[in-house]
mmCIF file of N, CA and C in Angstrom:
data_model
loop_
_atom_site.group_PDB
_atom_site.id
_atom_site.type_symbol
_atom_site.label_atom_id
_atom_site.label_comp_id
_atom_site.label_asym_id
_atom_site.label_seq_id
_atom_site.Cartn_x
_atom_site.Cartn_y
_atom_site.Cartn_z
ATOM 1 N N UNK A 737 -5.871 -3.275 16.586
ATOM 2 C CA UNK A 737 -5.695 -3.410 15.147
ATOM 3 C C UNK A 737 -6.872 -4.150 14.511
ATOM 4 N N UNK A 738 -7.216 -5.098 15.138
ATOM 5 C CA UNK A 738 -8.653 -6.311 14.758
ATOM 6 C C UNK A 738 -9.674 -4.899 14.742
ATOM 7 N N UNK A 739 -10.248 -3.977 15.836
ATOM 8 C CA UNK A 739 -11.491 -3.378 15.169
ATOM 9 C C UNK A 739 -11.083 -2.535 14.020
ATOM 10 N N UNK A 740 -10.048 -1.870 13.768
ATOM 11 C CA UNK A 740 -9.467 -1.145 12.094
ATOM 12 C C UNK A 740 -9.702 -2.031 11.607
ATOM 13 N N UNK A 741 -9.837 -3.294 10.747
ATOM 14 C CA UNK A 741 -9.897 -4.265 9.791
ATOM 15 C C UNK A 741 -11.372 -4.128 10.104
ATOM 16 N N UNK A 742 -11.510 -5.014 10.892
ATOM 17 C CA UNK A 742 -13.259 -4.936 11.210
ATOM 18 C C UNK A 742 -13.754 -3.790 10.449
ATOM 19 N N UNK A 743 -13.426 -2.757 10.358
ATOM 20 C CA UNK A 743 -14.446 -1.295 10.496
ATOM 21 C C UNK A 743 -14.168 -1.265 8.915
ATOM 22 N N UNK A 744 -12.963 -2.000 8.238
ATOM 23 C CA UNK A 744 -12.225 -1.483 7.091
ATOM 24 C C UNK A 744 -13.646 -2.290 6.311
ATOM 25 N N UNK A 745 -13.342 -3.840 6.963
ATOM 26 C CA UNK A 745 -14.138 -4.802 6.138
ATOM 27 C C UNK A 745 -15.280 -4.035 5.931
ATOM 28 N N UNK A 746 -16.175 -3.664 7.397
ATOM 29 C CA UNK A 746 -17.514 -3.685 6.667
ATOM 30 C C UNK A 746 -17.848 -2.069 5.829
ATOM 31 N N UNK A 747 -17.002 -1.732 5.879
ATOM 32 C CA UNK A 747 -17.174 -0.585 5.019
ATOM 33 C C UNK A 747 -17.327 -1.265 3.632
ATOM 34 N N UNK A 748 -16.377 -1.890 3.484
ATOM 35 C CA UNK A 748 -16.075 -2.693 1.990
ATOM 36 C C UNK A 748 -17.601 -4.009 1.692
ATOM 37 N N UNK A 749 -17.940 -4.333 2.744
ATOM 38 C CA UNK A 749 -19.317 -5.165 3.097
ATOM 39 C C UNK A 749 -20.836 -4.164 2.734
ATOM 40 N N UNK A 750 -20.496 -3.113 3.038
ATOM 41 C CA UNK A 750 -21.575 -1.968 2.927
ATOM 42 C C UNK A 750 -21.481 -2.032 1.277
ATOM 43 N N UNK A 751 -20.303 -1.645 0.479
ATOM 44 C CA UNK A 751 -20.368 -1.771 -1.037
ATOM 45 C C UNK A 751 -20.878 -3.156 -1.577
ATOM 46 N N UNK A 752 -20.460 -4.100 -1.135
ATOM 47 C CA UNK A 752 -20.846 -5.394 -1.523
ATOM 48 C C UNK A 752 -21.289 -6.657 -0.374
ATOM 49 N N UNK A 753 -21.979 -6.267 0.015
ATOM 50 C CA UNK A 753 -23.029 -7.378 0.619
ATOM 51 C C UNK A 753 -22.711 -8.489 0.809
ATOM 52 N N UNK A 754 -22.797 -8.985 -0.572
ATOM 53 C CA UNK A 754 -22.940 -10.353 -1.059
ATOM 54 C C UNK A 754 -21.432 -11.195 -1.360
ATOM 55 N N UNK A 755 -20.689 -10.248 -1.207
ATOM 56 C CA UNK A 755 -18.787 -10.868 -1.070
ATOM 57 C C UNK A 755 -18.583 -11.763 -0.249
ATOM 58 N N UNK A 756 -19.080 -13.065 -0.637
ATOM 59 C CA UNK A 756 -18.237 -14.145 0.871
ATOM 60 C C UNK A 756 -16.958 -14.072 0.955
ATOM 61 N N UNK A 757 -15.708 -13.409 0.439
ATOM 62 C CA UNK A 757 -14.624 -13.397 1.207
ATOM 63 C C UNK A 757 -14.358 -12.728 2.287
ATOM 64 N N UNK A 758 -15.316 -11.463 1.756
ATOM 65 C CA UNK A 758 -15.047 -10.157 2.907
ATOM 66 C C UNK A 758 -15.970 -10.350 4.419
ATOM 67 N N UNK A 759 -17.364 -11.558 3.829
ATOM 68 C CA UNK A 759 -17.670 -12.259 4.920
ATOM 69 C C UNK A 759 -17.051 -13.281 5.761
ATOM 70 N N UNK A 760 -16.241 -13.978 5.200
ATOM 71 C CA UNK A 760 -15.565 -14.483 5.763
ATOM 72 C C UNK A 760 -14.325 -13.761 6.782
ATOM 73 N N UNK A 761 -14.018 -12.990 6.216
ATOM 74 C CA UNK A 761 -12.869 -12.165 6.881
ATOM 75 C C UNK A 761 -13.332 -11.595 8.029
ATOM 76 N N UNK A 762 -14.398 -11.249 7.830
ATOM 77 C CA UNK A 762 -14.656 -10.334 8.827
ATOM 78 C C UNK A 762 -15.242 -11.390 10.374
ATOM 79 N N UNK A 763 -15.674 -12.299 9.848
ATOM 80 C CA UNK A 763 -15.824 -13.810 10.964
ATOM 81 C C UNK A 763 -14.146 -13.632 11.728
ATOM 82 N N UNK A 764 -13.569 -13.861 10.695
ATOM 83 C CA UNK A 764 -11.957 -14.511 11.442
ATOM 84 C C UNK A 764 -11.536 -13.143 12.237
ATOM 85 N N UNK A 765 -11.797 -11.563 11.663
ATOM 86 C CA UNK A 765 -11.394 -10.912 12.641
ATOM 87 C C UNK A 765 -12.670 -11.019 13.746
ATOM 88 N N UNK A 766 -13.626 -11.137 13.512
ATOM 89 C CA UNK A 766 -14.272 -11.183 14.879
ATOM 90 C C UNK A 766 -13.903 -12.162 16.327
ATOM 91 N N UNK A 767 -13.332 -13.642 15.380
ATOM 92 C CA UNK A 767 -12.488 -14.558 16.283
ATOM 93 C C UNK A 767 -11.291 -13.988 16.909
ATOM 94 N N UNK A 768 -10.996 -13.077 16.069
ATOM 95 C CA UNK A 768 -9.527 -12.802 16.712
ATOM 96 C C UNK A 768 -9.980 -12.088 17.990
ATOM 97 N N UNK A 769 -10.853 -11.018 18.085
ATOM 98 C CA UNK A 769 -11.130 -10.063 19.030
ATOM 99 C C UNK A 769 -11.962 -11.073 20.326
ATOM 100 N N UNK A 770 -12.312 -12.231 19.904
ATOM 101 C CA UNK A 770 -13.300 -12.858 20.769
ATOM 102 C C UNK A 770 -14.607 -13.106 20.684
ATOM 103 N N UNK A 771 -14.968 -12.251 19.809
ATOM 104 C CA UNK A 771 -16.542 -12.402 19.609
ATOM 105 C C UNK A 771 -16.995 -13.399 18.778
ATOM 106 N N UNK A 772 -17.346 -14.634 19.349
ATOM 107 C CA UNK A 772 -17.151 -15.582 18.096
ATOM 108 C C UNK A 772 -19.198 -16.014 17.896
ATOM 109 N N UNK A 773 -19.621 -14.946 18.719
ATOM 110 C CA UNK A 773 -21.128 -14.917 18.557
ATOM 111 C C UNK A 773 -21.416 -14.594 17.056
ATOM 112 N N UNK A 774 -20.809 -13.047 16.986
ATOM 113 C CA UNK A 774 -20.917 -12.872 15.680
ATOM 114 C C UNK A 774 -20.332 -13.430 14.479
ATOM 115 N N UNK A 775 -18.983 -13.513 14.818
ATOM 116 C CA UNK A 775 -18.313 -14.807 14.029
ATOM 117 C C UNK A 775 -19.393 -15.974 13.533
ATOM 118 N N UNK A 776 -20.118 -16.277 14.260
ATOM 119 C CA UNK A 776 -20.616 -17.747 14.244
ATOM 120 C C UNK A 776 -22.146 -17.137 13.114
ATOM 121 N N UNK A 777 -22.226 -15.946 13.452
ATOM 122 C CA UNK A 777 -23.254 -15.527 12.532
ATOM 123 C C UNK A 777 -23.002 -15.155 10.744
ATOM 124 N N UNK A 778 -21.576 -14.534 10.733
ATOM 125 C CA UNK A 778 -20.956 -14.278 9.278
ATOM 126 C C UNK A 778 -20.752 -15.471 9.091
ATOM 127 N N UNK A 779 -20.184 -16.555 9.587
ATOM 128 C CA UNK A 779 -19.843 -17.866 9.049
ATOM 129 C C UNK A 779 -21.091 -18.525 8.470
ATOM 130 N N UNK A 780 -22.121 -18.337 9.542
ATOM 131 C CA UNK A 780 -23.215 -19.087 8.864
ATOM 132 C C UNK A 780 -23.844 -18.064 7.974
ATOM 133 N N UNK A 781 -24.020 -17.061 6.987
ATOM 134 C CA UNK A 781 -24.534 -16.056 6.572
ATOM 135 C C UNK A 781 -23.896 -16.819 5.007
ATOM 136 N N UNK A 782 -22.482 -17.102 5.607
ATOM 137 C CA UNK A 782 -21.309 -17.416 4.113
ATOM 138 C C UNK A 782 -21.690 -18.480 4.042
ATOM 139 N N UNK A 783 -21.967 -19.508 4.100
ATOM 140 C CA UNK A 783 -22.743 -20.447 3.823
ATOM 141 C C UNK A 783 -23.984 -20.720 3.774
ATOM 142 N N UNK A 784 -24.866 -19.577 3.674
ATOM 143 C CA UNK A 784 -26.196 -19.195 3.662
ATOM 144 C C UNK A 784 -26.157 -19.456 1.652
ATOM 145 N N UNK A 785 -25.625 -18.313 1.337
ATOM 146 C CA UNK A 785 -24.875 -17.447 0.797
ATOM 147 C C UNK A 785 -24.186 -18.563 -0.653
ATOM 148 N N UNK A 786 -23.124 -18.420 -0.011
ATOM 149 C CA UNK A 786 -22.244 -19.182 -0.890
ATOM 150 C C UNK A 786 -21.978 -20.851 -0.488
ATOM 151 N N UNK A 787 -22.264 -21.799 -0.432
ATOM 152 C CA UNK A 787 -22.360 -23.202 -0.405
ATOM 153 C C UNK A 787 -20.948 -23.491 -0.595
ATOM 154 N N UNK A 788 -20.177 -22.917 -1.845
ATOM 155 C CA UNK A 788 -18.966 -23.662 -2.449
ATOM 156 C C UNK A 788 -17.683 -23.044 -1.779
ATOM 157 N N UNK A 789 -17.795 -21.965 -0.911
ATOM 158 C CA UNK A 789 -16.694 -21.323 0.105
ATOM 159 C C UNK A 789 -16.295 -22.264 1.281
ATOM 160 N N UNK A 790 -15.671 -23.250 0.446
ATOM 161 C CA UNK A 790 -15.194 -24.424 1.360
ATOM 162 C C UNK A 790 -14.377 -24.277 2.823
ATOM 163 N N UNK A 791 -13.723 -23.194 2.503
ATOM 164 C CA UNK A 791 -12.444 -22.660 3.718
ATOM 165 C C UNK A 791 -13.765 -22.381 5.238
ATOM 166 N N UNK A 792 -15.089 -21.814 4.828
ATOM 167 C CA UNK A 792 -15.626 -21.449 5.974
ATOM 168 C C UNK A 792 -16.331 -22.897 6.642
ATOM 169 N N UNK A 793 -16.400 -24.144 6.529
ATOM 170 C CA UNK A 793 -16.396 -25.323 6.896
ATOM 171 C C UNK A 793 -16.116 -25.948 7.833
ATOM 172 N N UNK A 794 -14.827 -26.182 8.142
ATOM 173 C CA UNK A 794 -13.943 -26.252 9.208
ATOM 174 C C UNK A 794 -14.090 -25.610 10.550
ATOM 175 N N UNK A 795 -14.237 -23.806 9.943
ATOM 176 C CA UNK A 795 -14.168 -22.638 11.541
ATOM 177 C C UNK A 795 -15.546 -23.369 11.514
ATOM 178 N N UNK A 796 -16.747 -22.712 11.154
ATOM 179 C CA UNK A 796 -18.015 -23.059 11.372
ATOM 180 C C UNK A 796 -18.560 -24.293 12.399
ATOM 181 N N UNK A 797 -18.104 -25.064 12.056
ATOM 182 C CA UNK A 797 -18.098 -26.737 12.631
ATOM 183 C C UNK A 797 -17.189 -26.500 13.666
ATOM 184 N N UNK A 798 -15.722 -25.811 14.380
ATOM 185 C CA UNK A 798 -15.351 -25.991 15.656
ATOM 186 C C UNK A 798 -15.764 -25.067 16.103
ATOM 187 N N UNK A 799 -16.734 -23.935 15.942
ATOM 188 C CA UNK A 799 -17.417 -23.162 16.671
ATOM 189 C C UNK A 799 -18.779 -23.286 17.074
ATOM 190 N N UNK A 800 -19.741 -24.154 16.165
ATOM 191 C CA UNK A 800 -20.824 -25.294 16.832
ATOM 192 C C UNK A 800 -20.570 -26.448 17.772
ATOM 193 N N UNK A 801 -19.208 -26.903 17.324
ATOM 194 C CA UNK A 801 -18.982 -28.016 18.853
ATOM 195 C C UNK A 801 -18.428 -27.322 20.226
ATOM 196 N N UNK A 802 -17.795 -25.833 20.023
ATOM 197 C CA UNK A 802 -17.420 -25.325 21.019
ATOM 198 C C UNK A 802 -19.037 -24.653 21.798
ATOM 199 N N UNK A 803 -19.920 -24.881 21.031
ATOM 200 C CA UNK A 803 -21.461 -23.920 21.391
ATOM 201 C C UNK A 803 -22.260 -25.116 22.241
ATOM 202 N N UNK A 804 -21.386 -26.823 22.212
ATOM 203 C CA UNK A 804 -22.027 -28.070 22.732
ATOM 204 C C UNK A 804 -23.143 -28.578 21.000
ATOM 205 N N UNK A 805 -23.202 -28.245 20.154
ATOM 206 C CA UNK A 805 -23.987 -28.338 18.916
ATOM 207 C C UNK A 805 -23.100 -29.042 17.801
ATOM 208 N N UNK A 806 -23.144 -30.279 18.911
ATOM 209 C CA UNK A 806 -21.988 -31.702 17.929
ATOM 210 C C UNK A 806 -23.024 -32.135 17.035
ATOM 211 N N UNK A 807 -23.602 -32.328 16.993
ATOM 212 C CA UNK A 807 -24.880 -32.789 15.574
ATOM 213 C C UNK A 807 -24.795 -31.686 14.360
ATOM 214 N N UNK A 808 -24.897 -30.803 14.844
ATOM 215 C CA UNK A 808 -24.875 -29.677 13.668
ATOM 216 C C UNK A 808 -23.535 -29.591 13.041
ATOM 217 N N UNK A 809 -22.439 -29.462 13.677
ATOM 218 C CA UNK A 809 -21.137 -29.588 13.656
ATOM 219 C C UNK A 809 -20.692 -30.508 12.147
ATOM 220 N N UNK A 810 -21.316 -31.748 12.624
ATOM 221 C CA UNK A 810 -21.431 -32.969 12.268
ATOM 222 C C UNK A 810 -21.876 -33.110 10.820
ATOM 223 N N UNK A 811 -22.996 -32.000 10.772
ATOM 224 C CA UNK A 811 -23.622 -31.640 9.654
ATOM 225 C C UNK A 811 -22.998 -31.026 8.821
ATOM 226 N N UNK A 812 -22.339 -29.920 9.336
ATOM 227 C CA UNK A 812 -21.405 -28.801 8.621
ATOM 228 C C UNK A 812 -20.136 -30.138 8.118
ATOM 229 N N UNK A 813 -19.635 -30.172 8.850
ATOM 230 C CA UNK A 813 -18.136 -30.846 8.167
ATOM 231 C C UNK A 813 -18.693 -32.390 7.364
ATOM 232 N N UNK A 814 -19.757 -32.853 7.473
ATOM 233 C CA UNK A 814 -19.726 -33.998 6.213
ATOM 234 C C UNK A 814 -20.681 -33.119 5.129
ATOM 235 N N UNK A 815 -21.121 -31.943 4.967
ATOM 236 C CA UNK A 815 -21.612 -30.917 3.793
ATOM 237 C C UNK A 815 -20.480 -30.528 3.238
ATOM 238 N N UNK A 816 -19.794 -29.638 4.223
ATOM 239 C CA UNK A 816 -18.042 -29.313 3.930
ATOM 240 C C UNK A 816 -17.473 -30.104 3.005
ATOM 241 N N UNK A 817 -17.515 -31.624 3.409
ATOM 242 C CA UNK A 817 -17.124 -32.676 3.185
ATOM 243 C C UNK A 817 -17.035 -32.901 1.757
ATOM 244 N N UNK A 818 -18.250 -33.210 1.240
ATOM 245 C CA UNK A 818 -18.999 -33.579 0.355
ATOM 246 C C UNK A 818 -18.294 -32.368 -1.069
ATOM 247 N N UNK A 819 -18.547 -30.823 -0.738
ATOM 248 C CA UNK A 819 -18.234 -30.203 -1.721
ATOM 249 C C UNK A 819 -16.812 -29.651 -1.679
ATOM 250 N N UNK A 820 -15.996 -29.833 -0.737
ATOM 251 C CA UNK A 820 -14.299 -30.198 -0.687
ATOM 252 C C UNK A 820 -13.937 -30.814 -1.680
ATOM 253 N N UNK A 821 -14.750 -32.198 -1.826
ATOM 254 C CA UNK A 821 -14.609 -33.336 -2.467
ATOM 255 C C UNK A 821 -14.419 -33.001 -3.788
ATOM 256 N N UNK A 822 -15.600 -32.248 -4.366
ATOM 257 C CA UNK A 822 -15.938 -32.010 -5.733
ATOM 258 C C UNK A 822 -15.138 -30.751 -6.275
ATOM 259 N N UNK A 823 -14.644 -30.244 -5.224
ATOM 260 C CA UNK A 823 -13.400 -29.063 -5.947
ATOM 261 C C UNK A 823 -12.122 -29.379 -5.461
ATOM 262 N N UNK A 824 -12.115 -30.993 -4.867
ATOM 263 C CA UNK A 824 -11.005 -31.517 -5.234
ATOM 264 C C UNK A 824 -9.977 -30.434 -4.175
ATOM 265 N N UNK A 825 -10.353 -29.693 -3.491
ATOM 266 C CA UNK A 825 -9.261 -29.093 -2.237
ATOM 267 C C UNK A 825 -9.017 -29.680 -1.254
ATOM 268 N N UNK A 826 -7.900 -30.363 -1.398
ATOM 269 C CA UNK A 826 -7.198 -31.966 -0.470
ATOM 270 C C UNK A 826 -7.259 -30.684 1.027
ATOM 271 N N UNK A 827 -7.038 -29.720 1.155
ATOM 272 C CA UNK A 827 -6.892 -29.026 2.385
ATOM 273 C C UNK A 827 -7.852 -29.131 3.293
ATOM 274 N N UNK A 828 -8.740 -28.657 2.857
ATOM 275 C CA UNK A 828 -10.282 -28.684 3.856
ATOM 276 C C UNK A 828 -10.321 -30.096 3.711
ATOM 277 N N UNK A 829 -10.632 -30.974 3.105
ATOM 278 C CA UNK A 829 -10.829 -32.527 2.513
ATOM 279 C C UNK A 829 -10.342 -32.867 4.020
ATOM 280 N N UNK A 830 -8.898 -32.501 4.355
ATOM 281 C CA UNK A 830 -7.926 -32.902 5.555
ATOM 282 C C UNK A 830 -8.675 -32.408 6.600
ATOM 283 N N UNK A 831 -9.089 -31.482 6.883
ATOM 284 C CA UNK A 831 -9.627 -30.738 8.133
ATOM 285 C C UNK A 831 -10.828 -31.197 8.431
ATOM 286 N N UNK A 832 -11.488 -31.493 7.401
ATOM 287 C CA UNK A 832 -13.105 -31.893 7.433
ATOM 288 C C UNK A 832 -13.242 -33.274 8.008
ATOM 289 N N UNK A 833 -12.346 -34.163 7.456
ATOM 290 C CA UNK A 833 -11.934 -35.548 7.379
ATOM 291 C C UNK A 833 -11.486 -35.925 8.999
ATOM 292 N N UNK A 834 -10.539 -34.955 9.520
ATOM 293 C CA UNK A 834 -9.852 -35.109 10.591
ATOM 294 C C UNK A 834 -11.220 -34.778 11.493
ATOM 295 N N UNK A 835 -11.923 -33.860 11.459
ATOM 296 C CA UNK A 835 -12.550 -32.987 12.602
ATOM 297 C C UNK A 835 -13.950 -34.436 13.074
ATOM 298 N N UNK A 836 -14.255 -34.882 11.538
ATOM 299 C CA UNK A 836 -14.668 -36.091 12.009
ATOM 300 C C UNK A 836 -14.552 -37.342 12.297
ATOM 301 N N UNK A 837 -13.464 -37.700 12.081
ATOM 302 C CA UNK A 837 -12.752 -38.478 12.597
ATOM 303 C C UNK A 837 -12.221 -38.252 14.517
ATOM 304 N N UNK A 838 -12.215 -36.937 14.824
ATOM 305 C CA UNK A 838 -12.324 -37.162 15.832
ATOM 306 C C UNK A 838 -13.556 -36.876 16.898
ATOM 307 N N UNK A 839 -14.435 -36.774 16.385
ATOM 308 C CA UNK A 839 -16.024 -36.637 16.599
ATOM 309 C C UNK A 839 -16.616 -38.628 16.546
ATOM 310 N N UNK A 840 -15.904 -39.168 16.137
ATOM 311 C CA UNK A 840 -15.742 -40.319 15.900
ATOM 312 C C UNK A 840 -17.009 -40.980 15.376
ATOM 313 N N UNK A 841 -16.566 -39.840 13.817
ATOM 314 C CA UNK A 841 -17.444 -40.172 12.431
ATOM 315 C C UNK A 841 -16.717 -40.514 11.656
ATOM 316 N N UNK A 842 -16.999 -41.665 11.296
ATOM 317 C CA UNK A 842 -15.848 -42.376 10.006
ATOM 318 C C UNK A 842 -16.423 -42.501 8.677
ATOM 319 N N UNK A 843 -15.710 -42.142 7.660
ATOM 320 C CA UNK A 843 -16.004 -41.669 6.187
ATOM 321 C C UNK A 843 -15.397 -42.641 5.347
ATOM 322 N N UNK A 844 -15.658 -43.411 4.894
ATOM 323 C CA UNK A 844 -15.759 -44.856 4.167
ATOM 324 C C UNK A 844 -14.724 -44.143 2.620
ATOM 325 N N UNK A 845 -15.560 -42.801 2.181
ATOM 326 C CA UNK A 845 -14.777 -42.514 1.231
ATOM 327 C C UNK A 845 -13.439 -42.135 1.052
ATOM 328 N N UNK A 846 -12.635 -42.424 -0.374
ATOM 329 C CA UNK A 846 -10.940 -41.989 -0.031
ATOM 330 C C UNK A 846 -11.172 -40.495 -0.691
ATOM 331 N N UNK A 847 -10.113 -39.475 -0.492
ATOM 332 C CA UNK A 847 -10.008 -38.624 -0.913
ATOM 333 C C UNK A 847 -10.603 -38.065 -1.842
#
């Protein structure tokens, strides 16, 4: 079922390129199937891309610490961090917050 979506997305990716949702989507089905090479490439493409697509933050950052690339990781979720902050989405805020917190990076700022 994951390569039908896959094949659906980038058809819909072929019309619009530049759609970070449909980039994003197409990351999470690539996770689903396993391929988190390419995953790790749409994720970083969507944040190439789009900066303020907060939701791709989180995957991005546990798929650089799963690659051993805790510095970069590190990087991603206090960037994440930072513009969570400013659109005020307590969700990622939580994930971003937590992921460094247990990387055992502590963030002085409240919510």
């Amino acid at each position: 079922m994951s390569q039908q979506r896959i094949d659906l997305i980038k058809e819909m990716l072929h019309k619009n390129p530049t759609d970070s949702y449909l980039r994003y989507a197409i990351a999470m089905e690539y996770l689903e199937i396993g391929n988190k090479a390419v995953a790790l490439k749409e994720l970083e493409t969507v944040i190439k891309k789009d900066k303020g697509h907060v939701a791709t933050y989180p995957v991005l950052g546990k798929l650089l610490e799963e690659k051993g690339k805790t510095k970069k990781a590190i990087e991603v979720y206090q960037s994440g961090l930072e513009i969570a902050r400013k659109k005020n989405d307590t969700k990622v805020i939580g994930a971003l917050s937590e992921a460094l917190l247990i990387l055992d990076v502590y963030d002085d700022q409240p919510y």
